[in-house]
Amino acid sequence: MSATMNNVEEIRNRVILGEFGVKNVHTTDFPGNYPGYDDTWDMSTFQKNFRIDMVHVDESSMEFDMVGIDAAIANAFRRILLAEVPTMAIEKVFIYNNTSIVQDEVLAHRLGLIPIKADPRLFEYRNTGEEMAEEEGSEIDTIQMQLKVKCSRNPRASKESSDPQELYLNHMVYSKDIKWVPIGNQADVFADANIGPVHSDILLAQLRPGQELDIVMHCVKGIGKDHAKFSPVATASYRLLPEITILEPVEGEKAERLKRCFSRGVIDLEDVNGSKVAKVVDSRLDTCSREVLRHDDLKNLVKIGRVRDHFIFTVESTGILPPDVLVTEAIKVLMSKCQRFLSELDSTDME
Amino acid sequence: MAEEGEKKRVLEMVQADGADEGCVTFVLHDEDHTLGNSVRYMIMKNPDVDFCGYTITHPSETKINFRIQTRGGVAAIEPLRRGLTELSDVCQHVLNTFQARVNEFKERQEKPME
């Protein structure tokens, strides 16, 4: 690809994947480390080098590139997406009748994990201090839901059938059976937003005739740090952009083998003067398996590395909030953390 | 210089006796690597700072010890305040850029449909 950069540039900007280890992992561009470089933080330089590129956006997942930022901050965004963006989830389960074969606590655990489609920004955290006095919870911090299913025998089933679909009515309890019960003024405020589980086909329990479930649930606002059920992402992850440099021309049969060492579409063979020469087409597609380093005759022909400040983020939402809203909320959470300590510092100073 | 009173403290300062104002350990409550590492990076980019590091004292406790040592007689609170402000500005810039790009992407997606 591009000409090999000089040593200092490489240490500053690239993570090298070697045969037995990974080199240059840590960020070293702090003021004073490199003579001749001014590494002091400068907002205008950051703004000039920083860019975000969208690759793919839809309602459930998105992929985007963040270039020009350090791993510490990119990782902070990832950690906040997983653990500190709030959502609503079922917390208190009041079981009035459960004669099914699923134990109470197992059923309650499963109910907690169901993603609930309610915008958490419109709700408050429940105040845990007065829990003893106010068990009900008010309309501003609680969503109440009900699950009432009774299984019975199907009178119209034929005598010989053994298919449970035909023999029993309501023998599978799905998340679509969970109904929202508006309390207070929620019916007016959330009239058009249909609050309920995101997916209607989550199987919760199986019943047989005579068994029933009569459950009331309270959903509260929480964060993933407290319990993983509150995490708004199926997962959020990032990887660094791979960079593959071919050090000397590789042709013929070696080029074929080199192509097979990388993921499909990374290396292509082009015709130069009758022989096939390997060329890097798109290193972004590579999964960096380092297969090429296992072959003695190929391992010195390429250099595999990663660009240290180019992050390819993948955010998959559980459906509660669209992924671009989730990233926006995560950035706002980090900002509010900084503001909290800044105001703390200012209030101490004034004493 | 820690806050007094029953309210939950989120930030304390611990200073060794005899040391000057430039070497201070801050105790940040209810925080972990998320804020610790990003603030550490921003403060290390400050040329007045001689040493900056953070540790999580025990994984079961949600507090971090954040140490800053400055050179040139600068009070240690200054780099901390500057680092937090700069991190907040970085977040604001990232937020603006991200929202602009998302809107641009969505508009581009709608155009071919028209």
mmCIF file with all atom_site columns, N, CA, C and O in Angstrom, chain A residues 95-104 107 147-154 168-173 177 204-215:
data_model
loop_
_atom_site.group_PDB
_atom_site.id
_atom_site.type_symbol
_atom_site.label_atom_id
_atom_site.label_alt_id
_atom_site.label_comp_id
_atom_site.label_asym_id
_atom_site.label_entity_id
_atom_site.label_seq_id
_atom_site.pdbx_PDB_ins_code
_atom_site.Cartn_x
_atom_site.Cartn_y
_atom_site.Cartn_z
_atom_site.occupancy
_atom_site.B_iso_or_equiv
_atom_site.pdbx_formal_charge
_atom_site.auth_seq_id
_atom_site.auth_comp_id
_atom_site.auth_asym_id
_atom_site.auth_atom_id
_atom_site.pdbx_PDB_model_num
ATOM 1   N N  . ILE A 1 95  ? -46.653 -11.781 42.161 1.00 0.00 ? 95  ILE A N  1
ATOM 2   C CA . ILE A 1 95  ? -47.238 -13.008 41.620 1.00 0.00 ? 95  ILE A CA 1
ATOM 3   C C  . ILE A 1 95  ? -48.452 -13.364 42.455 1.00 0.00 ? 95  ILE A C  1
ATOM 4   O O  . ILE A 1 95  ? -48.329 -13.798 43.608 1.00 0.00 ? 95  ILE A O  1
ATOM 5   N N  . TYR A 1 96  ? -49.636 -13.154 41.902 1.00 0.00 ? 96  TYR A N  1
ATOM 6   C CA . TYR A 1 96  ? -50.845 -13.479 42.636 1.00 0.00 ? 96  TYR A CA 1
ATOM 7   C C  . TYR A 1 96  ? -51.209 -14.944 42.464 1.00 0.00 ? 96  TYR A C  1
ATOM 8   O O  . TYR A 1 96  ? -51.758 -15.562 43.352 1.00 0.00 ? 96  TYR A O  1
ATOM 9   N N  . ASN A 1 97  ? -50.914 -15.492 41.291 1.00 0.00 ? 97  ASN A N  1
ATOM 10  C CA . ASN A 1 97  ? -51.185 -16.915 41.092 1.00 0.00 ? 97  ASN A CA 1
ATOM 11  C C  . ASN A 1 97  ? -50.224 -17.455 40.043 1.00 0.00 ? 97  ASN A C  1
ATOM 12  O O  . ASN A 1 97  ? -50.118 -16.903 38.946 1.00 0.00 ? 97  ASN A O  1
ATOM 13  N N  . ASN A 1 98  ? -49.504 -18.501 40.400 1.00 0.00 ? 98  ASN A N  1
ATOM 14  C CA . ASN A 1 98  ? -48.621 -19.151 39.435 1.00 0.00 ? 98  ASN A CA 1
ATOM 15  C C  . ASN A 1 98  ? -48.699 -20.641 39.672 1.00 0.00 ? 98  ASN A C  1
ATOM 16  O O  . ASN A 1 98  ? -48.043 -21.181 40.557 1.00 0.00 ? 98  ASN A O  1
ATOM 17  N N  . THR A 1 99  ? -49.556 -21.333 38.932 1.00 0.00 ? 99  THR A N  1
ATOM 18  C CA . THR A 1 99  ? -49.635 -22.779 39.080 1.00 0.00 ? 99  THR A CA 1
ATOM 19  C C  . THR A 1 99  ? -48.923 -23.470 37.929 1.00 0.00 ? 99  THR A C  1
ATOM 20  O O  . THR A 1 99  ? -49.090 -24.658 37.720 1.00 0.00 ? 99  THR A O  1
ATOM 21  N N  . SER A 1 100 ? -48.089 -22.722 37.188 1.00 0.00 ? 100 SER A N  1
ATOM 22  C CA . SER A 1 100 ? -47.363 -23.345 36.076 1.00 0.00 ? 100 SER A CA 1
ATOM 23  C C  . SER A 1 100 ? -46.174 -24.104 36.636 1.00 0.00 ? 100 SER A C  1
ATOM 24  O O  . SER A 1 100 ? -45.884 -24.074 37.833 1.00 0.00 ? 100 SER A O  1
ATOM 25  N N  . ILE A 1 101 ? -45.459 -24.757 35.714 1.00 0.00 ? 101 ILE A N  1
ATOM 26  C CA . ILE A 1 101 ? -44.343 -25.581 36.149 1.00 0.00 ? 101 ILE A CA 1
ATOM 27  C C  . ILE A 1 101 ? -43.086 -24.736 36.301 1.00 0.00 ? 101 ILE A C  1
ATOM 28  O O  . ILE A 1 101 ? -42.092 -25.174 36.873 1.00 0.00 ? 101 ILE A O  1
ATOM 29  N N  . VAL A 1 102 ? -43.114 -23.502 35.828 1.00 0.00 ? 102 VAL A N  1
ATOM 30  C CA . VAL A 1 102 ? -41.965 -22.615 35.950 1.00 0.00 ? 102 VAL A CA 1
ATOM 31  C C  . VAL A 1 102 ? -41.984 -21.995 37.336 1.00 0.00 ? 102 VAL A C  1
ATOM 32  O O  . VAL A 1 102 ? -42.987 -21.430 37.759 1.00 0.00 ? 102 VAL A O  1
ATOM 33  N N  . GLN A 1 103 ? -40.856 -22.086 38.059 1.00 0.00 ? 103 GLN A N  1
ATOM 34  C CA . GLN A 1 103 ? -40.844 -21.562 39.426 1.00 0.00 ? 103 GLN A CA 1
ATOM 35  C C  . GLN A 1 103 ? -41.020 -20.048 39.421 1.00 0.00 ? 103 GLN A C  1
ATOM 36  O O  . GLN A 1 103 ? -40.678 -19.369 38.458 1.00 0.00 ? 103 GLN A O  1
ATOM 37  N N  . ASP A 1 104 ? -41.514 -19.507 40.532 1.00 0.00 ? 104 ASP A N  1
ATOM 38  C CA . ASP A 1 104 ? -41.771 -18.069 40.644 1.00 0.00 ? 104 ASP A CA 1
ATOM 39  C C  . ASP A 1 104 ? -40.538 -17.251 40.311 1.00 0.00 ? 104 ASP A C  1
ATOM 40  O O  . ASP A 1 104 ? -40.590 -16.299 39.532 1.00 0.00 ? 104 ASP A O  1
ATOM 41  N N  . LEU A 1 107 ? -39.450 -17.440 36.683 1.00 0.00 ? 107 LEU A N  1
ATOM 42  C CA . LEU A 1 107 ? -40.339 -16.649 35.836 1.00 0.00 ? 107 LEU A CA 1
ATOM 43  C C  . LEU A 1 107 ? -40.071 -15.165 36.006 1.00 0.00 ? 107 LEU A C  1
ATOM 44  O O  . LEU A 1 107 ? -40.038 -14.390 35.037 1.00 0.00 ? 107 LEU A O  1
ATOM 45  N N  . LEU A 1 147 ? -49.944 -9.653  33.434 1.00 0.00 ? 147 LEU A N  1
ATOM 46  C CA . LEU A 1 147 ? -49.895 -10.876 32.639 1.00 0.00 ? 147 LEU A CA 1
ATOM 47  C C  . LEU A 1 147 ? -50.900 -11.831 33.250 1.00 0.00 ? 147 LEU A C  1
ATOM 48  O O  . LEU A 1 147 ? -50.752 -12.259 34.392 1.00 0.00 ? 147 LEU A O  1
ATOM 49  N N  . LYS A 1 148 ? -51.978 -12.124 32.474 1.00 0.00 ? 148 LYS A N  1
ATOM 50  C CA . LYS A 1 148 ? -53.034 -12.984 33.019 1.00 0.00 ? 148 LYS A CA 1
ATOM 51  C C  . LYS A 1 148 ? -53.366 -13.999 31.946 1.00 0.00 ? 148 LYS A C  1
ATOM 52  O O  . LYS A 1 148 ? -53.967 -13.675 30.945 1.00 0.00 ? 148 LYS A O  1
ATOM 53  N N  . VAL A 1 149 ? -52.937 -15.246 32.160 1.00 0.00 ? 149 VAL A N  1
ATOM 54  C CA . VAL A 1 149 ? -53.174 -16.289 31.152 1.00 0.00 ? 149 VAL A CA 1
ATOM 55  C C  . VAL A 1 149 ? -53.669 -17.531 31.863 1.00 0.00 ? 149 VAL A C  1
ATOM 56  O O  . VAL A 1 149 ? -53.151 -17.912 32.907 1.00 0.00 ? 149 VAL A O  1
ATOM 57  N N  . LYS A 1 150 ? -54.708 -18.141 31.295 1.00 0.00 ? 150 LYS A N  1
ATOM 58  C CA . LYS A 1 150 ? -55.181 -19.408 31.848 1.00 0.00 ? 150 LYS A CA 1
ATOM 59  C C  . LYS A 1 150 ? -55.271 -20.423 30.715 1.00 0.00 ? 150 LYS A C  1
ATOM 60  O O  . LYS A 1 150 ? -55.836 -20.136 29.666 1.00 0.00 ? 150 LYS A O  1
ATOM 61  N N  . CYS A 1 151 ? -54.710 -21.581 30.951 1.00 0.00 ? 151 CYS A N  1
ATOM 62  C CA . CYS A 1 151 ? -54.719 -22.597 29.900 1.00 0.00 ? 151 CYS A CA 1
ATOM 63  C C  . CYS A 1 151 ? -55.920 -23.516 30.099 1.00 0.00 ? 151 CYS A C  1
ATOM 64  O O  . CYS A 1 151 ? -56.226 -23.903 31.235 1.00 0.00 ? 151 CYS A O  1
ATOM 65  N N  . SER A 1 152 ? -56.575 -23.851 29.015 1.00 0.00 ? 152 SER A N  1
ATOM 66  C CA . SER A 1 152 ? -57.722 -24.751 29.131 1.00 0.00 ? 152 SER A CA 1
ATOM 67  C C  . SER A 1 152 ? -57.700 -25.738 27.976 1.00 0.00 ? 152 SER A C  1
ATOM 68  O O  . SER A 1 152 ? -56.981 -25.560 27.002 1.00 0.00 ? 152 SER A O  1
ATOM 69  N N  . ARG A 1 153 ? -58.515 -26.779 28.145 1.00 0.00 ? 153 ARG A N  1
ATOM 70  C CA . ARG A 1 153 ? -58.554 -27.795 27.085 1.00 0.00 ? 153 ARG A CA 1
ATOM 71  C C  . ARG A 1 153 ? -59.408 -27.277 25.939 1.00 0.00 ? 153 ARG A C  1
ATOM 72  O O  . ARG A 1 153 ? -60.413 -26.624 26.140 1.00 0.00 ? 153 ARG A O  1
ATOM 73  N N  . ASN A 1 154 ? -59.023 -27.600 24.739 1.00 0.00 ? 154 ASN A N  1
ATOM 74  C CA . ASN A 1 154 ? -59.770 -27.150 23.564 1.00 0.00 ? 154 ASN A CA 1
ATOM 75  C C  . ASN A 1 154 ? -60.924 -28.116 23.309 1.00 0.00 ? 154 ASN A C  1
ATOM 76  O O  . ASN A 1 154 ? -60.712 -29.272 22.995 1.00 0.00 ? 154 ASN A O  1
ATOM 77  N N  . TYR A 1 168 ? -54.809 -27.787 23.288 1.00 0.00 ? 168 TYR A N  1
ATOM 78  C CA . TYR A 1 168 ? -54.920 -26.830 24.385 1.00 0.00 ? 168 TYR A CA 1
ATOM 79  C C  . TYR A 1 168 ? -55.069 -25.417 23.864 1.00 0.00 ? 168 TYR A C  1
ATOM 80  O O  . TYR A 1 168 ? -54.579 -25.066 22.794 1.00 0.00 ? 168 TYR A O  1
ATOM 81  N N  . LEU A 1 169 ? -55.748 -24.591 24.678 1.00 0.00 ? 169 LEU A N  1
ATOM 82  C CA . LEU A 1 169 ? -55.836 -23.166 24.361 1.00 0.00 ? 169 LEU A CA 1
ATOM 83  C C  . LEU A 1 169 ? -54.921 -22.417 25.328 1.00 0.00 ? 169 LEU A C  1
ATOM 84  O O  . LEU A 1 169 ? -54.918 -22.700 26.523 1.00 0.00 ? 169 LEU A O  1
ATOM 85  N N  . ASN A 1 170 ? -54.157 -21.420 24.811 1.00 0.00 ? 170 ASN A N  1
ATOM 86  C CA . ASN A 1 170 ? -53.251 -20.596 25.642 1.00 0.00 ? 170 ASN A CA 1
ATOM 87  C C  . ASN A 1 170 ? -52.200 -21.421 26.365 1.00 0.00 ? 170 ASN A C  1
ATOM 88  O O  . ASN A 1 170 ? -51.879 -21.155 27.517 1.00 0.00 ? 170 ASN A O  1
ATOM 89  N N  . HIS A 1 171 ? -51.646 -22.432 25.687 1.00 0.00 ? 171 HIS A N  1
ATOM 90  C CA . HIS A 1 171 ? -50.676 -23.230 26.423 1.00 0.00 ? 171 HIS A CA 1
ATOM 91  C C  . HIS A 1 171 ? -49.259 -22.659 26.325 1.00 0.00 ? 171 HIS A C  1
ATOM 92  O O  . HIS A 1 171 ? -48.365 -23.088 27.031 1.00 0.00 ? 171 HIS A O  1
ATOM 93  N N  . MET A 1 172 ? -49.037 -21.688 25.426 1.00 0.00 ? 172 MET A N  1
ATOM 94  C CA . MET A 1 172 ? -47.731 -21.026 25.370 1.00 0.00 ? 172 MET A CA 1
ATOM 95  C C  . MET A 1 172 ? -47.928 -19.577 25.786 1.00 0.00 ? 172 MET A C  1
ATOM 96  O O  . MET A 1 172 ? -48.765 -18.880 25.220 1.00 0.00 ? 172 MET A O  1
ATOM 97  N N  . VAL A 1 173 ? -47.156 -19.137 26.768 1.00 0.00 ? 173 VAL A N  1
ATOM 98  C CA . VAL A 1 173 ? -47.257 -17.750 27.224 1.00 0.00 ? 173 VAL A CA 1
ATOM 99  C C  . VAL A 1 173 ? -46.152 -16.948 26.541 1.00 0.00 ? 173 VAL A C  1
ATOM 100 O O  . VAL A 1 173 ? -44.973 -17.164 26.800 1.00 0.00 ? 173 VAL A O  1
ATOM 101 N N  . ASP A 1 177 ? -48.553 -11.418 25.503 1.00 0.00 ? 177 ASP A N  1
ATOM 102 C CA . ASP A 1 177 ? -49.642 -11.489 26.471 1.00 0.00 ? 177 ASP A CA 1
ATOM 103 C C  . ASP A 1 177 ? -49.475 -10.492 27.597 1.00 0.00 ? 177 ASP A C  1
ATOM 104 O O  . ASP A 1 177 ? -50.366 -10.369 28.438 1.00 0.00 ? 177 ASP A O  1
ATOM 105 N N  . LEU A 1 204 ? -42.312 -17.215 27.374 1.00 0.00 ? 204 LEU A N  1
ATOM 106 C CA . LEU A 1 204 ? -42.020 -17.064 28.800 1.00 0.00 ? 204 LEU A CA 1
ATOM 107 C C  . LEU A 1 204 ? -42.248 -18.347 29.579 1.00 0.00 ? 204 LEU A C  1
ATOM 108 O O  . LEU A 1 204 ? -41.486 -18.675 30.475 1.00 0.00 ? 204 LEU A O  1
ATOM 109 N N  . ALA A 1 205 ? -43.367 -19.034 29.288 1.00 0.00 ? 205 ALA A N  1
ATOM 110 C CA . ALA A 1 205 ? -43.679 -20.257 30.034 1.00 0.00 ? 205 ALA A CA 1
ATOM 111 C C  . ALA A 1 205 ? -44.613 -21.091 29.181 1.00 0.00 ? 205 ALA A C  1
ATOM 112 O O  . ALA A 1 205 ? -45.234 -20.605 28.244 1.00 0.00 ? 205 ALA A O  1
ATOM 113 N N  . GLN A 1 206 ? -44.703 -22.380 29.549 1.00 0.00 ? 206 GLN A N  1
ATOM 114 C CA . GLN A 1 206 ? -45.657 -23.253 28.875 1.00 0.00 ? 206 GLN A CA 1
ATOM 115 C C  . GLN A 1 206 ? -46.636 -23.769 29.915 1.00 0.00 ? 206 GLN A C  1
ATOM 116 O O  . GLN A 1 206 ? -46.249 -24.094 31.032 1.00 0.00 ? 206 GLN A O  1
ATOM 117 N N  . LEU A 1 207 ? -47.905 -23.838 29.566 1.00 0.00 ? 207 LEU A N  1
ATOM 118 C CA . LEU A 1 207 ? -48.934 -24.243 30.512 1.00 0.00 ? 207 LEU A CA 1
ATOM 119 C C  . LEU A 1 207 ? -49.669 -25.465 29.989 1.00 0.00 ? 207 LEU A C  1
ATOM 120 O O  . LEU A 1 207 ? -49.632 -25.768 28.801 1.00 0.00 ? 207 LEU A O  1
ATOM 121 N N  . ARG A 1 208 ? -50.369 -26.118 30.920 1.00 0.00 ? 208 ARG A N  1
ATOM 122 C CA . ARG A 1 208 ? -51.271 -27.197 30.552 1.00 0.00 ? 208 ARG A CA 1
ATOM 123 C C  . ARG A 1 208 ? -52.617 -26.881 31.197 1.00 0.00 ? 208 ARG A C  1
ATOM 124 O O  . ARG A 1 208 ? -52.699 -26.018 32.071 1.00 0.00 ? 208 ARG A O  1
ATOM 125 N N  . PRO A 1 209 ? -53.686 -27.577 30.779 1.00 0.00 ? 209 PRO A N  1
ATOM 126 C CA . PRO A 1 209 ? -55.018 -27.169 31.247 1.00 0.00 ? 209 PRO A CA 1
ATOM 127 C C  . PRO A 1 209 ? -55.101 -27.131 32.767 1.00 0.00 ? 209 PRO A C  1
ATOM 128 O O  . PRO A 1 209 ? -54.642 -28.039 33.452 1.00 0.00 ? 209 PRO A O  1
ATOM 129 N N  . GLY A 1 210 ? -55.681 -26.066 33.279 1.00 0.00 ? 210 GLY A N  1
ATOM 130 C CA . GLY A 1 210 ? -55.836 -25.901 34.712 1.00 0.00 ? 210 GLY A CA 1
ATOM 131 C C  . GLY A 1 210 ? -54.770 -25.012 35.302 1.00 0.00 ? 210 GLY A C  1
ATOM 132 O O  . GLY A 1 210 ? -54.924 -24.478 36.396 1.00 0.00 ? 210 GLY A O  1
ATOM 133 N N  . GLN A 1 211 ? -53.648 -24.799 34.578 1.00 0.00 ? 211 GLN A N  1
ATOM 134 C CA . GLN A 1 211 ? -52.592 -23.950 35.117 1.00 0.00 ? 211 GLN A CA 1
ATOM 135 C C  . GLN A 1 211 ? -52.858 -22.528 34.681 1.00 0.00 ? 211 GLN A C  1
ATOM 136 O O  . GLN A 1 211 ? -53.343 -22.287 33.582 1.00 0.00 ? 211 GLN A O  1
ATOM 137 N N  . GLU A 1 212 ? -52.522 -21.602 35.560 1.00 0.00 ? 212 GLU A N  1
ATOM 138 C CA . GLU A 1 212 ? -52.696 -20.209 35.165 1.00 0.00 ? 212 GLU A CA 1
ATOM 139 C C  . GLU A 1 212 ? -51.619 -19.336 35.754 1.00 0.00 ? 212 GLU A C  1
ATOM 140 O O  . GLU A 1 212 ? -50.919 -19.709 36.696 1.00 0.00 ? 212 GLU A O  1
ATOM 141 N N  . LEU A 1 213 ? -51.498 -18.135 35.143 1.00 0.00 ? 213 LEU A N  1
ATOM 142 C CA . LEU A 1 213 ? -50.562 -17.116 35.610 1.00 0.00 ? 213 LEU A CA 1
ATOM 143 C C  . LEU A 1 213 ? -51.342 -15.840 35.838 1.00 0.00 ? 213 LEU A C  1
ATOM 144 O O  . LEU A 1 213 ? -52.104 -15.419 34.976 1.00 0.00 ? 213 LEU A O  1
ATOM 145 N N  . ASP A 1 214 ? -51.150 -15.225 37.014 1.00 0.00 ? 214 ASP A N  1
ATOM 146 C CA . ASP A 1 214 ? -51.795 -13.956 37.304 1.00 0.00 ? 214 ASP A CA 1
ATOM 147 C C  . ASP A 1 214 ? -50.733 -13.087 37.959 1.00 0.00 ? 214 ASP A C  1
ATOM 148 O O  . ASP A 1 214 ? -50.426 -13.243 39.134 1.00 0.00 ? 214 ASP A O  1
ATOM 149 N N  . ILE A 1 215 ? -50.137 -12.212 37.159 1.00 0.00 ? 215 ILE A N  1
ATOM 150 C CA . ILE A 1 215 ? -48.947 -11.485 37.618 1.00 0.00 ? 215 ILE A CA 1
ATOM 151 C C  . ILE A 1 215 ? -49.099 -10.005 37.321 1.00 0.00 ? 215 ILE A C  1
ATOM 152 O O  . ILE A 1 215 ? -49.563 -9.630  36.237 1.00 0.00 ? 215 ILE A O  1
#
